Short mmCIF file of C-alpha atoms in Angstrom, two decimals:
data_model
loop_
_atom_site.label_atom_id
_atom_site.label_comp_id
_atom_site.label_asym_id
_atom_site.label_seq_id
_atom_site.Cartn_x
_atom_site.Cartn_y
_atom_site.Cartn_z
CA MET A 56 -24.80 -16.80 -5.23
CA SER A 57 -23.10 -15.34 -2.19
CA VAL A 58 -20.78 -12.35 -2.47
CA ILE A 59 -17.74 -14.60 -2.20
CA GLU A 60 -19.06 -16.97 -4.86
CA THR A 61 -19.71 -13.98 -7.13
CA ILE A 62 -16.18 -12.65 -6.61
CA ALA A 63 -14.69 -16.11 -7.12
CA ALA A 64 -16.58 -16.61 -10.38
CA TRP A 65 -15.17 -13.33 -11.70
CA CYS A 66 -11.64 -14.27 -10.59
CA ALA A 67 -11.80 -17.73 -12.14
CA ALA A 68 -12.78 -16.35 -15.55
CA PRO A 69 -12.05 -12.61 -15.64
CA PRO A 70 -12.98 -10.49 -18.68
CA ALA A 71 -10.27 -9.80 -21.23
CA ILE A 72 -7.45 -7.75 -19.73
CA THR A 73 -6.21 -4.84 -21.82
CA ASP A 74 -2.58 -4.08 -22.61
CA THR A 75 -2.89 -0.91 -20.54
CA ALA A 76 -3.99 -2.87 -17.48
CA ARG A 77 -1.07 -5.27 -17.88
CA ARG A 78 1.38 -2.36 -18.23
CA LEU A 79 0.02 -0.73 -15.07
CA ALA A 80 0.33 -4.06 -13.23
CA ARG A 81 3.96 -4.47 -14.36
CA GLU A 82 4.73 -0.96 -13.15
CA ALA A 83 3.12 -1.68 -9.78
CA ILE A 84 5.05 -4.93 -9.36
CA ALA A 85 8.35 -3.20 -10.18
CA ASP A 86 7.58 -0.36 -7.75
CA THR A 87 6.75 -2.86 -4.99
CA LEU A 88 9.91 -4.88 -5.52
CA ALA A 89 11.95 -1.69 -5.25
CA CYS A 90 10.22 -0.75 -1.99
CA LEU A 91 10.70 -4.31 -0.72
CA TYR A 92 14.43 -4.12 -1.38
CA ALA A 93 14.72 -0.67 0.22
CA GLY A 94 12.95 -1.94 3.35
CA ARG A 95 15.15 -5.00 3.84
CA GLY A 96 17.16 -3.41 6.69
CA ASP A 97 14.29 -1.78 8.58
CA ILE A 98 13.76 -2.68 12.23
CA SER A 99 10.40 -4.28 11.45
CA THR A 100 11.79 -6.46 8.65
CA LEU A 101 14.78 -7.57 10.70
CA ALA A 102 12.65 -8.42 13.73
CA VAL A 103 10.33 -10.60 11.65
CA SER A 104 13.24 -12.19 9.82
CA ARG A 105 15.12 -13.01 13.02
CA SER A 106 11.97 -14.43 14.59
CA PHE A 107 10.92 -16.66 11.72
CA GLY A 108 13.29 -16.48 8.76
CA SER A 109 16.15 -18.38 10.35
CA GLN A 110 14.08 -21.37 11.40
CA SER A 111 15.07 -24.66 9.84
CA VAL A 112 12.27 -26.80 8.48
CA ASP A 113 12.72 -29.43 11.17
CA GLU A 114 13.13 -27.08 14.15
CA ALA A 115 9.70 -27.84 15.59
CA PRO A 116 8.13 -31.27 15.13
CA LEU A 117 4.75 -31.65 13.43
CA VAL A 118 2.48 -34.55 14.18
CA THR A 119 1.95 -34.97 10.43
CA GLY A 120 5.62 -34.68 9.53
CA ALA A 121 7.69 -31.66 8.41
CA ARG A 122 7.04 -29.70 5.18
CA GLN A 123 8.50 -26.44 3.98
CA SER A 124 5.95 -23.62 3.70
CA PRO A 125 6.14 -20.31 1.81
CA SER A 126 4.38 -18.56 4.70
CA VAL A 127 7.56 -17.14 6.21
CA ALA A 128 8.73 -15.76 2.85
CA ALA A 129 5.42 -13.93 2.44
CA LEU A 130 5.59 -12.65 6.02
CA VAL A 131 9.15 -11.30 5.83
CA ASN A 132 8.92 -9.89 2.30
CA GLY A 133 5.51 -8.34 2.92
CA THR A 134 6.86 -6.58 5.99
CA ALA A 135 9.84 -5.30 4.01
CA ALA A 136 7.61 -4.03 1.18
CA HIS A 137 5.68 -1.81 3.59
CA ALA A 138 8.48 -1.01 6.04
CA LEU A 139 9.30 2.45 4.67
CA ASP A 140 5.71 3.40 3.76
CA TYR A 141 6.89 4.07 0.20
CA ASP A 142 4.64 1.45 -1.41
CA ASP A 143 1.42 2.21 -3.27
CA ASN A 144 -2.03 3.01 -1.89
CA PHE A 145 -5.30 1.58 -3.26
CA LYS A 146 -8.44 3.50 -2.38
CA PRO A 147 -11.06 0.82 -3.31
CA GLY A 148 -9.49 -1.51 -0.74
CA MET A 149 -8.37 1.28 1.61
CA SER A 150 -5.16 -0.69 1.49
CA HIS A 151 -1.52 -0.83 0.56
CA ALA A 152 -2.52 -3.40 -2.01
CA SER A 153 0.71 -4.31 -3.78
CA ALA A 154 2.79 -4.70 -0.61
CA VAL A 155 0.53 -7.63 0.24
CA ILE A 156 -0.12 -9.02 -3.23
CA VAL A 157 3.40 -9.15 -4.66
CA PRO A 158 5.12 -10.89 -1.69
CA ALA A 159 2.24 -13.38 -1.41
CA LEU A 160 2.43 -14.32 -5.08
CA LEU A 161 6.21 -14.54 -5.13
CA ALA A 162 6.11 -16.87 -2.13
CA ILE A 163 4.23 -19.50 -4.12
CA ALA A 164 5.55 -18.72 -7.61
CA GLY A 165 8.33 -21.28 -7.23
CA ARG A 166 5.86 -23.98 -6.20
CA THR A 167 3.80 -23.40 -9.32
CA GLY A 168 6.68 -22.68 -11.71
CA ALA A 169 4.94 -19.43 -12.58
CA SER A 170 5.84 -17.39 -15.63
CA GLY A 171 5.90 -13.61 -15.61
CA ARG A 172 2.59 -13.54 -17.42
CA ALA A 173 0.97 -15.81 -14.84
CA LEU A 174 2.28 -13.54 -12.08
CA VAL A 175 0.71 -10.49 -13.75
CA ASP A 176 -2.58 -12.37 -14.23
CA ALA A 177 -2.72 -13.34 -10.56
CA TYR A 178 -1.76 -9.83 -9.48
CA LEU A 179 -4.68 -8.35 -11.44
CA VAL A 180 -7.08 -10.91 -9.95
CA ALA A 181 -5.91 -10.11 -6.42
CA LEU A 182 -6.19 -6.36 -6.95
CA GLN A 183 -9.72 -6.60 -8.35
CA ALA A 184 -10.71 -8.94 -5.53
CA GLN A 185 -9.47 -6.39 -2.98
CA ALA A 186 -11.66 -3.80 -4.70
CA PHE A 187 -14.67 -6.12 -4.57
CA VAL A 188 -14.14 -6.93 -0.89
CA GLY A 189 -13.62 -3.28 -0.08
CA SER A 190 -16.73 -2.18 -1.98
CA GLY A 191 -19.12 -3.40 0.74
CA VAL A 192 -17.47 -1.61 3.65
CA ALA A 193 -15.78 1.29 1.82
CA GLY A 194 -14.36 4.11 3.93
CA SER A 195 -16.57 3.28 6.92
CA HIS A 196 -14.40 0.26 7.68
CA TYR A 197 -11.21 2.33 7.51
CA THR A 198 -12.57 5.30 9.46
CA ALA A 199 -13.65 2.91 12.24
CA GLY A 200 -9.96 2.09 12.74
CA TRP A 201 -9.42 -1.08 10.75
CA HIS A 202 -6.22 -1.26 8.70
CA GLY A 203 -7.47 -2.24 5.24
CA THR A 204 -4.02 -3.49 4.26
CA SER A 205 -4.29 -6.35 6.73
CA THR A 206 -8.06 -6.91 6.61
CA ILE A 207 -9.19 -6.43 3.02
CA GLY A 208 -5.65 -7.28 1.92
CA SER A 209 -5.80 -10.72 3.56
CA ILE A 210 -9.10 -11.59 1.88
CA GLY A 211 -8.64 -10.18 -1.61
CA THR A 212 -5.05 -11.34 -1.98
CA ALA A 213 -6.10 -14.89 -1.13
CA ALA A 214 -8.02 -14.92 -4.43
CA GLY A 215 -4.86 -14.05 -6.38
CA ALA A 216 -2.81 -16.66 -4.55
CA ALA A 217 -5.47 -19.27 -5.25
CA LYS A 218 -5.50 -18.24 -8.90
CA LEU A 219 -1.74 -18.68 -9.14
CA LEU A 220 -2.09 -22.13 -7.56
CA GLY A 221 -4.50 -23.04 -10.37
CA LEU A 222 -7.64 -23.36 -8.25
CA ASP A 223 -11.07 -23.15 -9.87
CA ALA A 224 -13.95 -20.91 -8.77
CA ASP A 225 -14.83 -23.21 -5.87
CA GLY A 226 -11.23 -23.22 -4.66
CA ILE A 227 -10.94 -19.44 -4.95
CA ALA A 228 -14.17 -19.11 -2.94
CA ARG A 229 -12.74 -21.34 -0.21
CA ALA A 230 -9.59 -19.17 -0.10
CA LEU A 231 -11.63 -15.96 0.16
CA SER A 232 -13.68 -17.35 3.02
CA LEU A 233 -10.62 -18.48 4.94
CA GLY A 234 -8.97 -15.12 4.31
CA ALA A 235 -11.94 -13.46 5.99
CA SER A 236 -11.31 -15.52 9.14
CA MET A 237 -7.71 -14.26 9.21
CA ALA A 238 -8.47 -10.56 8.66
CA SER A 239 -7.17 -8.33 11.47
CA GLY A 240 -5.08 -5.25 12.20
CA THR A 241 -5.92 -1.88 13.71
CA LYS A 242 -4.79 1.61 12.67
CA GLY A 243 -3.97 2.33 16.29
CA GLN A 244 -0.60 0.73 15.47
CA PHE A 245 0.30 3.41 12.92
CA GLY A 246 3.66 4.97 13.67
CA THR A 247 5.06 1.75 15.13
CA PRO A 248 6.90 -1.23 13.58
CA ALA A 249 3.69 -3.22 13.89
CA LYS A 250 2.20 -1.36 10.92
CA PRO A 251 4.53 -2.84 8.26
CA PHE A 252 4.14 -6.18 10.01
CA HIS A 253 0.44 -5.92 9.11
CA ALA A 254 1.34 -6.13 5.41
CA GLY A 255 3.53 -9.16 6.02
CA MET A 256 0.81 -10.75 8.13
CA ALA A 257 -1.74 -10.21 5.35
CA ALA A 258 0.59 -11.70 2.72
CA ARG A 259 1.13 -14.74 4.94
CA ASN A 260 -2.62 -15.00 5.58
CA ALA A 261 -3.36 -14.95 1.85
CA VAL A 262 -0.80 -17.65 1.11
CA GLU A 263 -2.04 -19.88 3.90
CA ALA A 264 -5.68 -19.35 2.96
CA ALA A 265 -4.93 -20.40 -0.62
CA LEU A 266 -2.86 -23.42 0.41
CA LEU A 267 -5.55 -24.56 2.85
CA ALA A 268 -8.21 -24.06 0.20
CA ALA A 269 -6.16 -26.20 -2.18
CA GLU A 270 -6.39 -28.99 0.39
CA GLY A 271 -10.16 -28.64 0.67
CA LEU A 272 -10.53 -26.61 3.86
CA TYR A 273 -13.50 -24.27 3.65
CA GLY A 274 -15.69 -21.83 5.55
CA ARG A 275 -19.04 -20.18 4.90
CA SER A 276 -19.45 -18.71 1.44
CA ASP A 277 -21.63 -15.88 2.83
CA ILE A 278 -19.09 -14.82 5.45
CA LEU A 279 -18.76 -11.34 3.92
CA GLU A 280 -22.45 -10.39 4.05
CA GLY A 281 -23.96 -12.98 6.42
CA PRO A 282 -24.73 -12.85 10.16
CA GLN A 283 -21.62 -12.27 12.27
CA GLY A 284 -19.68 -11.87 9.06
CA PHE A 285 -17.22 -9.31 7.73
CA LEU A 286 -19.75 -6.58 6.88
CA GLU A 287 -21.54 -6.80 10.21
CA MET A 288 -18.43 -7.09 12.32
CA PHE A 289 -15.98 -4.86 10.41
CA GLY A 290 -18.22 -2.48 8.48
CA GLY A 291 -18.03 0.50 10.79
CA SER A 292 -20.88 2.93 11.36
CA ASP A 293 -22.02 3.49 7.77
CA PRO A 294 -21.10 0.64 5.37
CA VAL A 295 -22.65 0.66 1.91
CA GLY A 296 -23.15 -3.13 1.66
CA TYR A 297 -22.35 -5.47 -1.21
CA ASP A 298 -23.85 -5.27 -4.70
CA ARG A 299 -23.50 -8.73 -6.24
CA GLU A 300 -24.87 -7.61 -9.60
CA SER A 301 -22.29 -4.85 -9.85
CA ILE A 302 -19.48 -7.27 -9.02
CA ALA A 303 -20.65 -9.86 -11.55
CA SER A 304 -21.03 -7.28 -14.34
CA THR A 305 -17.60 -5.68 -13.88
CA ARG A 306 -15.76 -5.59 -17.20
CA ASP A 307 -13.21 -2.78 -16.93
CA HIS A 308 -10.43 -3.60 -14.50
CA VAL A 309 -10.10 -1.37 -11.44
CA ILE A 310 -6.44 -0.70 -12.23
CA GLU A 311 -7.65 1.31 -15.24
CA THR A 312 -10.82 2.87 -13.83
CA VAL A 313 -9.61 3.94 -10.38
CA GLY A 314 -5.98 2.92 -10.38
CA LEU A 315 -3.29 2.63 -7.78
CA MET A 316 -1.51 5.50 -6.09
CA PRO A 317 2.26 4.91 -6.23
CA LYS A 318 4.02 7.13 -3.75
CA ARG A 319 6.14 10.14 -4.55
CA HIS A 320 7.10 10.60 -0.90
CA PRO A 321 8.32 7.90 1.59
CA CYS A 322 5.73 8.60 4.29
CA CYS A 323 2.05 8.09 5.10
CA GLY A 324 -0.22 8.74 2.13
CA SER A 325 -2.42 10.94 4.30
CA THR A 326 0.28 13.64 4.05
CA HIS A 327 0.73 13.48 0.29
CA LEU A 328 -1.91 15.87 -1.03
CA VAL A 329 -0.67 18.57 1.34
CA ILE A 330 2.97 17.91 0.49
CA ASP A 331 2.17 18.05 -3.23
CA MET A 332 0.36 21.36 -2.72
CA ALA A 333 3.39 22.76 -0.91
CA LEU A 334 5.72 21.62 -3.68
CA ASP A 335 3.39 23.06 -6.32
CA LEU A 336 3.47 26.39 -4.48
CA LEU A 337 7.25 26.36 -4.13
CA HIS A 338 7.49 25.77 -7.87
CA GLU A 339 5.38 28.88 -8.46
CA VAL A 340 6.76 31.38 -5.92
CA PRO A 341 10.08 31.84 -4.04
CA LEU A 342 8.61 31.12 -0.62
CA ASP A 343 10.98 31.41 2.36
CA ALA A 344 10.19 28.76 4.99
CA ASP A 345 11.48 31.06 7.75
CA ALA A 346 8.81 33.62 6.78
CA VAL A 347 5.96 31.17 7.46
CA VAL A 348 3.74 32.31 10.33
CA SER A 349 1.27 29.43 9.98
CA ALA A 350 0.49 26.51 7.69
CA GLU A 351 -3.07 25.24 8.12
CA CYS A 352 -3.96 21.85 6.66
CA HIS A 353 -7.52 20.61 6.18
CA VAL A 354 -7.89 16.87 5.50
CA GLY A 355 -10.30 13.96 5.77
CA ILE A 356 -11.26 12.42 9.10
CA ALA A 357 -9.34 9.20 8.50
CA ASN A 358 -6.31 11.16 7.29
CA PHE A 359 -6.39 13.30 10.44
CA ARG A 360 -6.56 10.21 12.63
CA ASN A 361 -3.68 8.61 10.74
CA LEU A 362 -1.32 11.46 11.67
CA PRO A 363 -1.26 11.76 15.49
CA TYR A 364 2.41 12.63 15.95
CA THR A 365 2.88 16.39 16.16
CA LYS A 366 6.31 15.98 17.78
CA PRO A 367 7.78 12.72 16.40
CA VAL A 368 10.66 11.13 18.26
CA ASN A 369 11.65 8.39 15.78
CA GLU A 370 11.47 7.60 12.10
CA MET A 371 8.25 5.59 12.38
CA GLU A 372 6.41 8.44 14.07
CA ALA A 373 7.92 10.93 11.59
CA ARG A 374 6.26 9.10 8.68
CA PHE A 375 2.92 9.72 10.39
CA SER A 376 3.47 13.37 11.27
CA MET A 377 2.02 16.10 9.04
CA GLN A 378 4.15 18.61 10.93
CA TYR A 379 7.41 16.79 10.24
CA CYS A 380 6.68 15.97 6.60
CA LEU A 381 5.34 19.37 5.60
CA ALA A 382 8.13 21.24 7.38
CA LEU A 383 10.73 19.22 5.49
CA ALA A 384 8.94 19.78 2.19
CA LEU A 385 8.88 23.54 2.78
CA ARG A 386 12.55 23.55 3.79
CA ARG A 387 14.00 21.19 1.19
CA LYS A 388 11.45 21.15 -1.66
CA LYS A 389 11.43 17.34 -1.58
CA LEU A 390 11.32 14.33 0.72
CA SER A 391 13.66 11.36 0.44
CA LEU A 392 14.37 8.09 2.20
CA SER A 393 17.29 9.75 4.01
CA ASP A 394 14.85 12.09 5.80
CA PHE A 395 13.40 9.16 7.75
CA THR A 396 16.44 7.85 9.58
CA PRO A 397 17.07 8.25 13.34
CA PRO A 398 19.73 11.00 12.93
CA SER A 399 17.54 12.96 10.49
CA VAL A 400 14.53 12.82 12.79
CA VAL A 401 16.59 13.96 15.79
CA ALA A 402 17.81 16.95 13.80
CA SER A 403 14.67 17.92 11.90
CA ALA A 404 12.08 17.36 14.63
CA ARG A 405 13.55 20.33 16.53
CA ASP A 406 12.73 22.71 13.67
CA PRO A 407 10.48 25.52 15.03
CA LEU A 408 8.50 25.34 11.79
CA LEU A 409 6.73 22.21 13.07
CA ALA A 410 4.93 24.22 15.76
CA LYS A 411 3.50 26.54 13.08
CA ILE A 412 1.74 23.69 11.26
CA SER A 413 -1.81 22.78 12.30
CA MET A 414 -4.37 20.33 10.99
CA THR A 415 -8.17 20.17 10.95
CA HIS A 416 -10.61 17.79 9.27
CA TYR A 417 -14.00 17.60 7.60
CA THR A 418 -17.09 16.69 9.59
CA PRO A 419 -18.78 13.29 9.20
CA ALA A 420 -21.74 15.02 7.56
CA GLU A 421 -19.49 16.71 5.00
CA GLU A 422 -17.85 13.41 4.14
CA ARG A 423 -21.18 11.62 3.77
CA ALA A 424 -22.47 14.32 1.41
CA ALA A 425 -19.58 14.12 -1.07
CA THR A 426 -17.90 11.32 -2.99
CA GLN A 427 -14.57 13.17 -3.09
CA LEU A 428 -13.35 16.11 -1.00
CA PRO A 429 -10.11 18.02 -1.55
CA HIS A 430 -7.39 18.52 0.99
CA ARG A 431 -6.55 22.19 1.54
CA LEU A 432 -3.45 24.13 2.53
CA ARG A 433 -3.35 27.76 3.71
CA ILE A 434 0.06 29.33 4.33
CA THR A 435 0.39 32.76 5.95
CA LEU A 436 3.68 34.67 5.78
CA ASP A 437 5.02 37.25 8.22
CA GLY A 438 4.26 40.05 5.76
CA GLY A 439 0.60 39.12 5.83
CA HIS A 440 0.53 37.44 2.42
CA VAL A 441 -1.62 34.32 2.25
CA TYR A 442 -1.33 31.40 -0.20
CA GLU A 443 -4.13 28.86 -0.55
CA LYS A 444 -4.15 25.58 -2.44
CA GLU A 445 -6.40 22.55 -2.74
CA ARG A 446 -5.93 19.11 -4.28
CA PHE A 447 -8.29 16.22 -4.88
CA PHE A 448 -5.60 13.67 -5.79
CA ALA A 449 -1.96 13.14 -4.94
CA ARG A 450 0.55 12.91 -7.72
CA GLY A 451 1.16 9.39 -9.02
CA GLY A 452 -2.34 8.10 -9.73
CA LEU A 453 -4.33 8.08 -12.94
CA ALA A 454 -5.39 11.72 -12.50
CA ASP A 455 -1.78 12.96 -12.22
CA PRO A 456 0.48 10.08 -13.21
CA PHE A 457 4.21 9.67 -12.83
CA SER A 458 6.34 10.00 -15.92
CA GLU A 459 8.56 7.16 -17.03
CA GLU A 460 11.50 9.09 -15.60
CA ASP A 461 9.69 9.47 -12.24
CA ARG A 462 9.20 5.70 -12.01
CA ARG A 463 12.73 4.90 -13.05
CA THR A 464 14.26 7.44 -10.66
CA LYS A 465 12.31 6.08 -7.70
CA PHE A 466 13.21 2.49 -8.58
CA LEU A 467 16.93 3.22 -8.83
CA ASP A 468 16.85 5.24 -5.60
CA CYS A 469 15.26 2.31 -3.74
CA VAL A 470 17.75 -0.26 -5.07
CA ALA A 471 20.81 1.99 -4.75
CA GLY A 472 23.92 -0.17 -4.55
CA LEU A 473 22.42 -3.12 -6.38
CA LYS A 474 24.51 -4.36 -9.28
CA ASP A 475 22.91 -4.16 -12.71
CA ALA A 476 19.93 -2.22 -11.36
CA GLU A 477 19.25 -0.65 -14.76
CA ALA A 478 19.11 -4.12 -16.34
CA LEU A 479 16.74 -5.33 -13.63
CA TYR A 480 14.42 -2.39 -14.30
CA ALA A 481 14.37 -3.29 -18.00
CA THR A 482 13.67 -6.94 -17.12
CA LEU A 483 10.67 -5.97 -15.01
CA GLU A 484 9.30 -3.83 -17.84
CA ALA A 485 9.22 -7.05 -19.89
CA LEU A 486 7.76 -9.18 -17.08
CA ASP A 487 5.00 -10.62 -19.27
CA GLU A 488 7.64 -12.24 -21.48
CA LEU A 489 9.60 -14.01 -18.73
CA THR A 490 9.29 -17.77 -18.41
CA ASN A 491 10.32 -17.91 -14.73
CA MET A 492 11.16 -15.83 -11.66
CA SER A 493 14.95 -16.22 -11.80
CA PHE A 494 15.38 -12.43 -11.87
CA LEU A 495 14.48 -12.40 -8.17
CA GLU A 496 17.86 -13.87 -7.28
CA GLN A 497 19.39 -10.46 -7.95
CA LEU A 498 17.11 -8.80 -5.38
CA PHE A 499 17.10 -11.51 -2.74
CA ASP A 500 20.79 -12.44 -2.69
CA ASN A 501 22.73 -9.77 -0.78
CA ARG A 502 25.94 -10.98 -2.36
CA THR A 503 24.84 -9.23 -5.57
CA THR A 504 24.94 -5.79 -3.94
CA ALA A 505 27.79 -3.47 -4.83
CA ALA A 506 30.45 -2.71 -2.24
#
């Protein structure tokens, strides 16, 4: 069997899913919907919506006749879910997994009459498929400059969309292969509105791959590992390659073994370990930000490359600036959505503290020699006192999970102004029990927002 056929066989008949895995999936779906709602007014979302969302179904003639497609819904909602960079990270796929998966599945849920339980099932299939696809290229793909959200996300999410459409193993394999042909997106776009568009593009790709697969369109089943395939073309300088036996024998779901990384801060995940270290330090000692002489950050190569903006000039660049994010954390002891608006960036980017923050990274040899390296923070004060911290994981994942109150607070912050937000949060906690997706009307109809 090819790698795709092995993945598809697992997706068609996955091992028993535990209650813990289902709970974690429900939490991820709720977090993504909150981020999606919060991103509805972002420049990237509005540009995509104006370009495609207002089109009537008969605006452009088709030689085969007109038919409504869920592609645009996936594109717009996927862009919104990633617009504020507040959505979760997923290391096995080097992706913002849920920002692609949830909009893609919701776009076809109405076509299939999906229940909440079916949505959770398909979500878990898509997430595991992203992990399988990512396993062959690992960090080498990401370090080379590919944006895993829009490459691995397109392929793995296609498996979940195909699952929700009711396709068998052969159909899921066709969707995965077509998703590989659609994979694209470079990290050079980080700090621009094109980055959230990558998530929308991947969600659209996954939907279209699944719909095409349902109609019998197919590609090569060995397109991941074969000549001129994904591994060869996208693998970077040091890919690990695919292990079909490991994929086939997987029993414990990745959401429980590795987990997702929901975000505590609304900015690039490459800043989060350092920000968490700063907040940990501020909790321990009464540190005066004006007394900081230098703040030296040491991070991974890919993290360093993700954060090129030392002097951000807009909110997009600010989300990808270690200097901006760390300075705000030291000043305010938290980061919020309001810190990444044009007026806030104009005001805060002039802070002299930004010039005192520097960043270095590990060497390629150091990264090859270790499976996990910590990020480090060294702060020197004007009195000569030095504080040093290190962290292997950001807060929010399995190693340092959010509390129920953390999740609820973030959700309500993202949907501020929405009527009956507390009731919606409770509904999403019981997603497995819902017979349909009618709860989405509250999120997607702006008339339900409070004045």
